[in-house]
Amino acid sequence: MCKFALLWLFLVALVTFVRSDTPANCTFESIRGAWTFSIGQGGGDNTINCTADFKPVSEYDVVLYFPDVAFDQYGNQGRWTLIYNQGFEVRINKKRFFAFSKYTQDGKKVTSYCSQTFPGWVHDDDERNWACYSGQKKGDEMPKQHQLHRSEFFNNWKYKSNAEFIQRINKHQKSWTATVYPEYSGMMLSDMTRRSGGRRSADAFPKTARVLPETQKVADRLPKNFDWRDVNGQNFVSPVRNQKTCGSCYAFGSMALHEARLRIATNNTVQKVFSTQDIVSCSEYSQGCDGGFPYLIAGKYGQDFGLIEDSCFTYKAKDVKCITTTCPRYYTRDYYYVGGFYGGCNEALMRIEVAKYGPVAVSFQVYPDFQHYKSGIYHHTELLDRFNPWEITNHVVLIVGYGQDADSGEKYWIVKNSWGETWGEEGFFRISRGNDECSIESMVVGTLPIL
Ligand SMILES: *[C@@H]1O[C@H](CO)[C@@H](O)[C@H](O)[C@H]1NC(C)=O
Ligand SMILES: *[C@@H]1O[C@H](CO)[C@@H](O)[C@H](O)[C@H]1NC(C)=O
Ligand SMILES: *[C@@H]1O[C@H](CO)[C@@H](O)[C@H](O)[C@H]1NC(C)=O
């Protein structure tokens, strides 16, 4: 290749940099401990702008203990949870605090200041009395640096169909089949990355929690197969959609969660489809087409701002400006990580949650082989696609049921994807259950709708 072409490729590569979520990498170790929250003027509502500078008028001390207990300076006990490696939420003294962890980014160099937060939001449990706040951890914590991955260089590569890769997958194992998706040909690798959740800044999936004997007993009494698409002939799962090449899987997974839970709570009499574009364009709890997390969207955004119907702000698959609407809003009553906090989940708890309360939004790791899933029970094969440089991404989807294959005995989750109805098993896939396949049993979110 001539020098000029190389230079051109390099420049374009810089412009189309794909990242996912925020690039911060703040884990339990760096967040647990004693914090001072500096809080601005209270009495606001959810139109408060915490991106602008605010003047602290009071200080509030909390200590965060591993994994989920918080105490404040008055001795009140509350709870907290980490949200992946992005930030943390504290619920204490009838208030909810949430802020993203602080970071700076200079090209590929990311510095995480995990002992500080960006300005965040605090309000009473009943949504009144909003204020901005920021957190500062006591004691010295060194900023952590890491480099983003080098291979954004490949973003401008076009995907090349690789029949040989598909054949290898299908020869290697019999649980699932891979297929060629003609629509991938000519897609930019950067778009395929975005569609799968965006390049991750770090592997921060928690390990699954130990299954307590009481939990196991409850799980053992559940039906062997359960599917919200067919409960005595009724379907409580809203139609499969297509996120296209925007990194909005978290918005689709979150809306799908609320849609299904609303159907279940109303015995299928309220069948709404909610606006994913409203999330992409308007939510400050996520990063538009660059990613986000169901805990903060189906959960916190749904509770603080409410969701509007899709017809009110239809999907554009890109970062367009937020619109103000007078459309009715649908709210989330409560939201939680299954298991109670980030790191508290396991297969038994998930099965109980799904069978008793409804579908759950989950995050998992997408490998190159998954793109080609057609049918069967997926597990990662560790085979590589030599034509298409590819990095592992974090994707968000909705678990709608579980089962066990009558012949092979293989256990699986039934999962709704957001890659259209022609992908996989009519837009769904099944994935191995009980061994935290691709981390799918580690970060699981449930919500309760307000009717
Ligand atoms: C919040 O304030 C910042 C800084 O003044 C401004 O850039 C931003 O547009 C504001 N956001 C909203 C939603 O008004
Ligand atoms: C993120 O932080 C964890 C814990 O400090 C570390 O093990 C991991 O390597 C970091 N990841 C990146 C990409 O920096
Ligand atoms: C729920 O809807 C089904 C189907 O319309 C109906 O047969 C059933 O009686 C309803 N259940 C309740 C509790 O209303």
XYZ file of C-alpha atoms and ligand atoms in Angstrom:
493
model
C 0.000 0.000 0.000
C 1.317 3.452 -0.806
C 2.224 5.832 1.964
C -0.598 8.194 1.209
C -3.269 5.519 1.509
C -1.823 4.437 4.836
C -1.931 7.983 6.152
C -5.501 8.359 5.003
C -6.517 5.128 6.672
C -4.868 6.314 9.872
C -6.681 9.655 9.894
C -10.076 8.130 9.221
C -9.376 5.561 11.912
C -8.959 8.355 14.453
C -12.260 9.918 13.570
C -14.378 6.795 13.821
C -12.993 5.605 17.125
C -15.484 3.201 18.715
C -15.684 3.123 22.450
C -18.244 1.660 24.743
C -19.734 3.121 27.897
C -17.327 5.429 29.664
C -13.667 4.387 29.530
C -13.332 4.533 33.339
C -12.146 1.342 35.028
C -13.115 1.609 38.697
C -13.514 -1.703 40.504
C -14.690 -2.664 44.024
C -11.202 -2.278 45.435
C -10.954 1.365 44.461
C -14.525 2.373 45.362
C -15.102 0.731 48.756
C -14.123 2.915 51.696
C -14.942 6.303 53.244
C -16.331 9.075 51.039
C -17.353 12.695 51.432
C -20.201 13.822 49.192
C -20.262 17.571 48.515
C -23.873 18.464 47.839
C -25.253 21.480 46.004
C -28.426 23.487 46.617
C -31.409 21.150 47.097
C -35.046 21.637 46.235
C -34.614 21.114 42.488
C -36.476 18.730 40.208
C -35.309 16.374 37.470
C -34.603 19.247 35.096
C -31.543 20.132 37.210
C -28.343 20.292 35.131
C -25.484 18.580 36.915
C -23.111 18.875 33.936
C -22.767 22.564 34.659
C -20.674 23.583 37.665
C -22.521 23.609 40.949
C -21.701 25.190 44.310
C -21.560 22.726 47.216
C -23.545 23.934 50.227
C -23.142 20.897 52.495
C -21.044 17.810 53.079
C -22.185 14.291 53.847
C -19.959 11.378 54.872
C -20.645 7.765 53.928
C -18.630 4.584 54.264
C -19.121 1.866 51.643
C -18.416 -1.674 52.813
C -17.885 -4.668 50.544
C -20.105 -5.777 48.945
C -23.268 -3.712 49.519
C -23.601 -2.114 52.983
C -23.307 1.640 53.528
C -23.290 3.732 56.709
C -23.506 7.502 56.989
C -22.050 9.866 59.573
C -25.267 9.667 61.642
C -25.192 5.876 61.829
C -27.941 5.326 59.253
C -27.532 2.085 57.394
C -28.150 1.865 53.668
C -27.059 -0.064 50.606
C -24.880 0.576 47.606
C -23.930 -1.103 44.369
C -21.176 -0.745 41.869
C -22.331 -0.473 38.253
C -19.773 -2.476 36.253
C -16.623 -0.322 36.394
C -18.491 2.910 35.633
C -19.746 4.387 38.876
C -21.855 3.577 41.900
C -25.263 4.188 43.432
C -25.905 4.639 47.174
C -29.375 4.387 48.728
C -29.288 5.724 52.263
C -31.304 7.939 54.618
C -34.237 8.017 52.139
C -32.005 9.399 49.392
C -30.462 8.018 46.208
C -27.033 9.142 45.054
C -25.614 8.243 41.649
C -22.513 9.513 39.870
C -20.081 8.231 37.254
C -16.471 7.701 38.305
C -14.114 10.382 37.107
C -11.701 9.870 34.209
C -9.815 11.829 31.620
C -9.017 10.689 28.128
C -6.210 11.867 25.920
C -6.320 9.949 22.651
C -5.938 6.349 23.673
C -4.584 7.153 27.131
C -7.261 6.905 29.807
C -6.721 7.941 33.405
C -9.295 6.771 35.951
C -9.598 8.880 39.092
C -11.553 6.296 41.033
C -11.429 8.242 44.281
C -13.505 11.013 42.679
C -16.782 11.196 40.834
C -18.057 13.483 38.130
C -20.954 15.648 39.300
C -23.893 13.311 39.874
C -27.508 13.419 40.985
C -29.089 13.016 44.419
C -32.773 13.105 45.253
C -35.169 11.791 47.875
C -36.625 8.306 47.426
C -39.891 9.960 46.370
C -38.153 11.863 43.526
C -38.281 15.241 45.271
C -35.525 17.571 46.349
C -32.997 17.036 43.557
C -29.459 18.367 43.923
C -26.093 17.835 42.275
C -23.246 16.301 44.271
C -19.762 14.977 43.765
C -17.842 12.394 45.708
C -14.290 12.462 47.025
C -12.862 9.415 48.715
C -10.846 9.904 51.879
C -7.191 8.982 51.758
C -4.896 8.922 48.777
C -5.736 6.690 45.886
C -3.431 6.746 42.883
C -5.061 7.528 39.532
C -4.991 4.421 37.338
C -3.913 4.586 33.713
C -4.685 2.265 30.874
C -4.470 2.346 27.115
C -7.473 1.794 24.930
C -7.008 -0.970 22.410
C -4.802 -0.396 19.416
C -7.091 -1.954 16.875
C -9.369 0.965 16.123
C -6.990 0.941 13.185
C -9.183 -1.854 11.816
C -12.435 0.026 12.220
C -12.463 1.072 8.615
C -11.972 -2.403 7.389
C -14.986 -3.790 5.716
C -16.219 -7.086 7.028
C -15.258 -9.947 4.727
C -17.542 -12.940 4.522
C -15.603 -15.970 5.707
C -17.296 -19.264 4.823
C -14.294 -21.208 6.041
C -14.748 -19.759 9.557
C -18.403 -20.831 9.570
C -17.456 -24.335 8.451
C -14.864 -24.615 11.185
C -17.431 -23.619 13.846
C -19.937 -26.172 12.567
C -17.318 -28.937 12.426
C -15.923 -28.140 15.855
C -19.105 -28.779 17.842
C -22.716 -29.929 17.474
C -24.624 -27.815 20.044
C -25.253 -24.911 17.693
C -24.971 -24.001 14.030
C -23.347 -20.983 12.455
C -24.413 -19.422 9.194
C -23.279 -16.765 6.717
C -25.274 -13.557 7.093
C -25.051 -11.890 3.665
C -25.993 -8.515 5.181
C -22.674 -8.448 7.078
C -20.720 -8.215 3.831
C -19.558 -4.690 3.282
C -20.391 -3.594 6.831
C -17.656 -1.648 8.592
C -16.020 -3.550 11.404
C -16.560 -0.483 13.588
C -20.305 -0.731 12.943
C -20.311 -4.412 13.766
C -18.456 -3.650 16.983
C -20.949 -0.954 17.920
C -23.861 -3.260 17.182
C -22.438 -5.815 19.602
C -22.126 -3.386 22.472
C -18.984 -1.481 21.596
C -15.401 -2.174 22.472
C -15.057 -2.713 26.176
C -12.591 -0.681 28.184
C -11.925 -3.548 30.557
C -13.218 -6.950 31.538
C -15.130 -6.036 34.677
C -17.774 -8.740 34.879
C -18.089 -9.923 38.472
C -17.823 -13.590 39.406
C -21.129 -15.284 40.185
C -22.111 -15.664 43.844
C -22.267 -18.967 45.725
C -25.720 -20.604 45.631
C -27.187 -20.816 49.144
C -28.989 -24.086 50.017
C -32.307 -22.198 50.549
C -32.016 -20.665 47.085
C -31.260 -24.055 45.536
C -34.362 -25.536 47.181
C -36.616 -22.854 45.706
C -34.971 -23.185 42.291
C -35.385 -26.974 42.347
C -39.156 -26.587 42.652
C -39.427 -24.437 39.498
C -40.616 -25.894 36.177
C -37.847 -27.483 34.061
C -38.807 -25.350 31.075
C -40.224 -21.852 31.148
C -40.775 -19.382 28.327
C -42.554 -16.008 28.607
C -43.400 -16.256 24.895
C -45.761 -19.102 25.720
C -47.316 -19.173 29.174
C -50.500 -21.193 28.714
C -50.584 -19.991 25.127
C -50.005 -16.310 25.949
C -46.991 -14.311 24.754
C -45.718 -11.640 27.154
C -42.648 -10.691 25.086
C -42.812 -7.662 22.794
C -41.681 -7.960 19.135
C -37.990 -8.307 18.207
C -36.428 -5.060 16.987
C -33.254 -4.034 15.176
C -30.766 -1.619 16.741
C -28.736 -1.436 13.500
C -25.252 0.029 13.807
C -25.724 2.274 16.840
C -24.329 0.986 20.168
C -27.777 1.111 21.723
C -28.196 -2.540 22.738
C -28.558 -1.395 26.354
C -31.544 0.794 25.372
C -33.184 -2.058 23.440
C -32.564 -4.540 26.258
C -33.905 -2.033 28.795
C -37.061 -1.158 26.842
C -37.681 -4.851 26.114
C -37.471 -5.481 29.864
C -40.009 -2.791 30.688
C -42.299 -3.847 27.824
C -42.402 -7.471 29.018
C -42.773 -6.625 32.697
C -45.649 -4.260 31.904
C -47.386 -6.974 29.881
C -46.977 -9.432 32.736
C -48.184 -6.977 35.387
C -51.309 -6.153 33.360
C -52.102 -9.690 32.149
C -51.163 -8.548 28.639
C -53.700 -5.739 28.476
C -51.020 -3.007 28.178
C -48.807 -3.782 25.170
C -46.481 -0.832 24.655
C -43.246 -0.476 22.724
C -40.978 2.148 24.251
C -38.680 4.669 22.617
C -35.055 3.590 22.419
C -34.227 6.858 20.640
C -35.358 8.829 23.706
C -32.703 6.919 25.681
C -29.986 7.370 23.049
C -30.710 11.094 22.626
C -31.902 12.276 26.041
C -30.428 10.127 28.828
C -27.513 11.514 30.808
C -27.237 8.157 32.558
C -25.781 6.587 29.389
C -23.595 7.433 26.400
C -25.962 7.483 23.428
C -24.719 5.246 20.598
C -21.602 4.563 22.689
C -23.275 2.364 25.266
C -24.855 2.227 28.686
C -26.222 -0.137 31.324
C -29.748 -1.476 32.001
C -29.460 -0.766 35.747
C -29.222 2.929 34.908
C -31.734 2.913 32.018
C -34.593 0.428 32.565
C -33.966 1.182 36.221
C -32.836 4.641 37.174
C -33.819 6.574 34.045
C -37.199 4.830 34.047
C -37.725 5.871 37.650
C -36.352 9.417 37.431
C -37.550 10.481 33.979
C -39.932 7.795 32.732
C -40.143 6.175 29.311
C -42.121 7.361 26.302
C -43.672 5.275 23.573
C -41.688 4.535 20.453
C -44.199 6.343 18.233
C -43.405 9.534 20.149
C -39.707 9.535 19.175
C -39.010 6.823 16.607
C -35.657 5.125 16.241
C -33.023 6.840 14.080
C -30.052 4.546 14.920
C -27.804 7.544 15.553
C -27.046 10.297 18.033
C -29.607 12.947 17.122
C -30.643 15.845 19.341
C -33.061 15.198 22.193
C -36.604 16.407 21.569
C -38.991 17.656 24.227
C -42.386 15.993 24.083
C -45.624 16.045 25.998
C -46.174 12.332 25.423
C -47.228 10.365 28.500
C -44.384 8.814 30.453
C -44.250 5.330 31.952
C -42.276 4.904 35.145
C -40.218 2.246 36.872
C -41.215 1.645 40.514
C -38.016 -0.114 41.496
C -34.911 -1.652 39.969
C -32.242 -4.022 41.213
C -29.399 -6.338 40.347
C -30.625 -9.905 40.784
C -28.869 -11.039 43.968
C -29.227 -7.542 45.429
C -26.013 -5.931 44.176
C -23.358 -6.111 41.466
C -21.626 -9.459 42.131
C -24.537 -11.112 43.971
C -26.023 -13.100 41.076
C -26.075 -16.795 40.155
C -28.035 -19.163 37.916
C -30.472 -20.309 40.608
C -31.384 -16.733 41.585
C -31.836 -15.838 37.917
C -34.156 -18.757 37.274
C -36.281 -17.811 40.288
C -36.431 -14.187 39.131
C -37.377 -15.141 35.566
C -40.067 -17.669 36.506
C -41.615 -15.547 39.283
C -41.266 -11.957 38.091
C -40.438 -11.909 34.396
C -37.632 -11.454 31.861
C -34.304 -9.932 32.948
C -31.841 -7.687 31.118
C -28.335 -9.175 31.030
C -24.916 -8.192 29.769
C -22.569 -10.742 28.191
C -19.386 -10.969 26.133
C -19.699 -11.258 22.372
C -16.977 -13.212 20.555
C -16.593 -13.392 16.764
C -18.322 -16.784 16.523
C -21.518 -15.432 18.119
C -22.141 -13.075 15.185
C -22.815 -16.140 13.030
C -25.202 -17.933 15.368
C -28.176 -19.415 13.533
C -29.726 -21.988 15.868
C -29.081 -24.320 18.779
C -27.517 -23.788 22.197
C -24.625 -21.375 21.889
C -21.349 -21.677 23.732
C -18.155 -19.873 22.809
C -15.882 -22.040 20.628
C -12.672 -19.992 20.918
C -12.264 -20.199 17.150
C -10.985 -17.063 15.471
C -12.032 -15.392 12.262
C -8.726 -14.834 10.479
C -10.192 -12.406 7.932
C -11.779 -10.042 10.403
C -9.801 -8.583 13.287
C -12.270 -8.513 16.113
C -12.348 -7.618 19.745
C -14.586 -8.920 22.460
C -17.496 -6.616 23.235
C -20.158 -6.278 25.946
C -23.671 -6.743 24.639
C -27.038 -6.327 26.379
C -30.003 -8.622 25.720
C -33.167 -9.917 27.418
C -33.536 -13.395 28.934
C -37.159 -14.481 28.431
C -37.002 -18.071 29.627
C -34.940 -21.194 30.181
C -35.050 -24.878 29.402
C -33.245 -28.159 29.006
C -32.784 -30.058 25.749
C -34.729 -33.333 25.911
C -32.090 -35.310 23.985
C -28.726 -33.894 24.982
C -29.724 -32.752 28.493
C -28.024 -29.413 27.781
C -29.448 -26.554 29.814
C -30.018 -23.183 28.216
C -31.370 -19.662 28.530
C -33.800 -18.324 25.916
C -32.709 -14.827 24.933
C -34.169 -11.987 22.874
C -31.584 -10.130 20.785
C -31.968 -6.781 18.990
C -30.508 -7.691 15.609
C -33.810 -8.117 13.762
C -36.044 -11.154 13.205
C -33.898 -12.727 10.497
C -30.995 -13.243 12.886
C -30.762 -16.485 14.927
C -33.944 -18.295 15.939
C -36.350 -15.600 14.669
C -34.435 -12.925 16.517
C -33.826 -15.050 19.626
C -30.970 -17.306 20.636
C -30.327 -19.971 23.206
C -27.133 -20.051 25.229
C -25.658 -22.580 27.632
C -26.994 -22.190 31.193
C -25.420 -22.925 34.572
C -21.777 -22.156 33.825
C -21.784 -18.371 33.425
C -21.245 -18.744 29.673
C -19.704 -15.499 28.345
C -20.441 -13.943 31.789
C -24.197 -13.984 31.090
C -25.047 -14.990 34.670
C -23.137 -12.208 36.387
C -24.830 -8.858 35.694
C -28.583 -9.278 35.660
C -31.195 -6.549 36.102
C -34.865 -6.656 37.038
C -37.378 -3.807 37.304
C -40.935 -3.297 38.504
C -43.184 -1.030 36.432
C -45.640 1.490 37.835
C -49.056 0.648 36.432
C -25.966 21.789 31.102
O -25.001 22.798 31.221
C -23.897 22.638 30.345
C -22.817 23.664 30.723
O -23.375 24.931 30.939
C -24.387 22.789 28.917
O -23.327 22.641 28.016
C -25.440 21.714 28.653
O -26.002 21.882 27.369
C -26.545 21.765 29.698
N -27.392 20.613 29.506
C -28.716 20.709 29.416
C -29.460 19.421 29.231
O -29.304 21.767 29.490
C -9.109 -2.501 35.314
O -8.806 -2.561 36.694
C -8.558 -3.881 37.182
C -8.358 -3.803 38.693
O -7.547 -2.738 39.081
C -7.336 -4.463 36.471
O -7.131 -5.798 36.905
C -7.599 -4.451 34.973
O -6.448 -4.898 34.299
C -7.946 -3.045 34.509
N -8.264 -3.087 33.101
C -7.766 -2.194 32.257
C -8.159 -2.349 30.825
O -7.050 -1.309 32.634
C -55.627 -13.035 31.939
O -55.958 -13.065 30.562
C -56.382 -14.355 30.106
C -56.500 -14.292 28.599
O -57.187 -13.165 28.180
C -57.655 -14.746 30.811
O -58.068 -16.017 30.382
C -57.403 -14.744 32.315
O -58.617 -15.027 33.006
C -56.827 -13.434 32.785
N -56.419 -13.555 34.181
C -56.802 -12.685 35.105
C -56.300 -12.937 36.491
O -57.512 -11.739 34.846
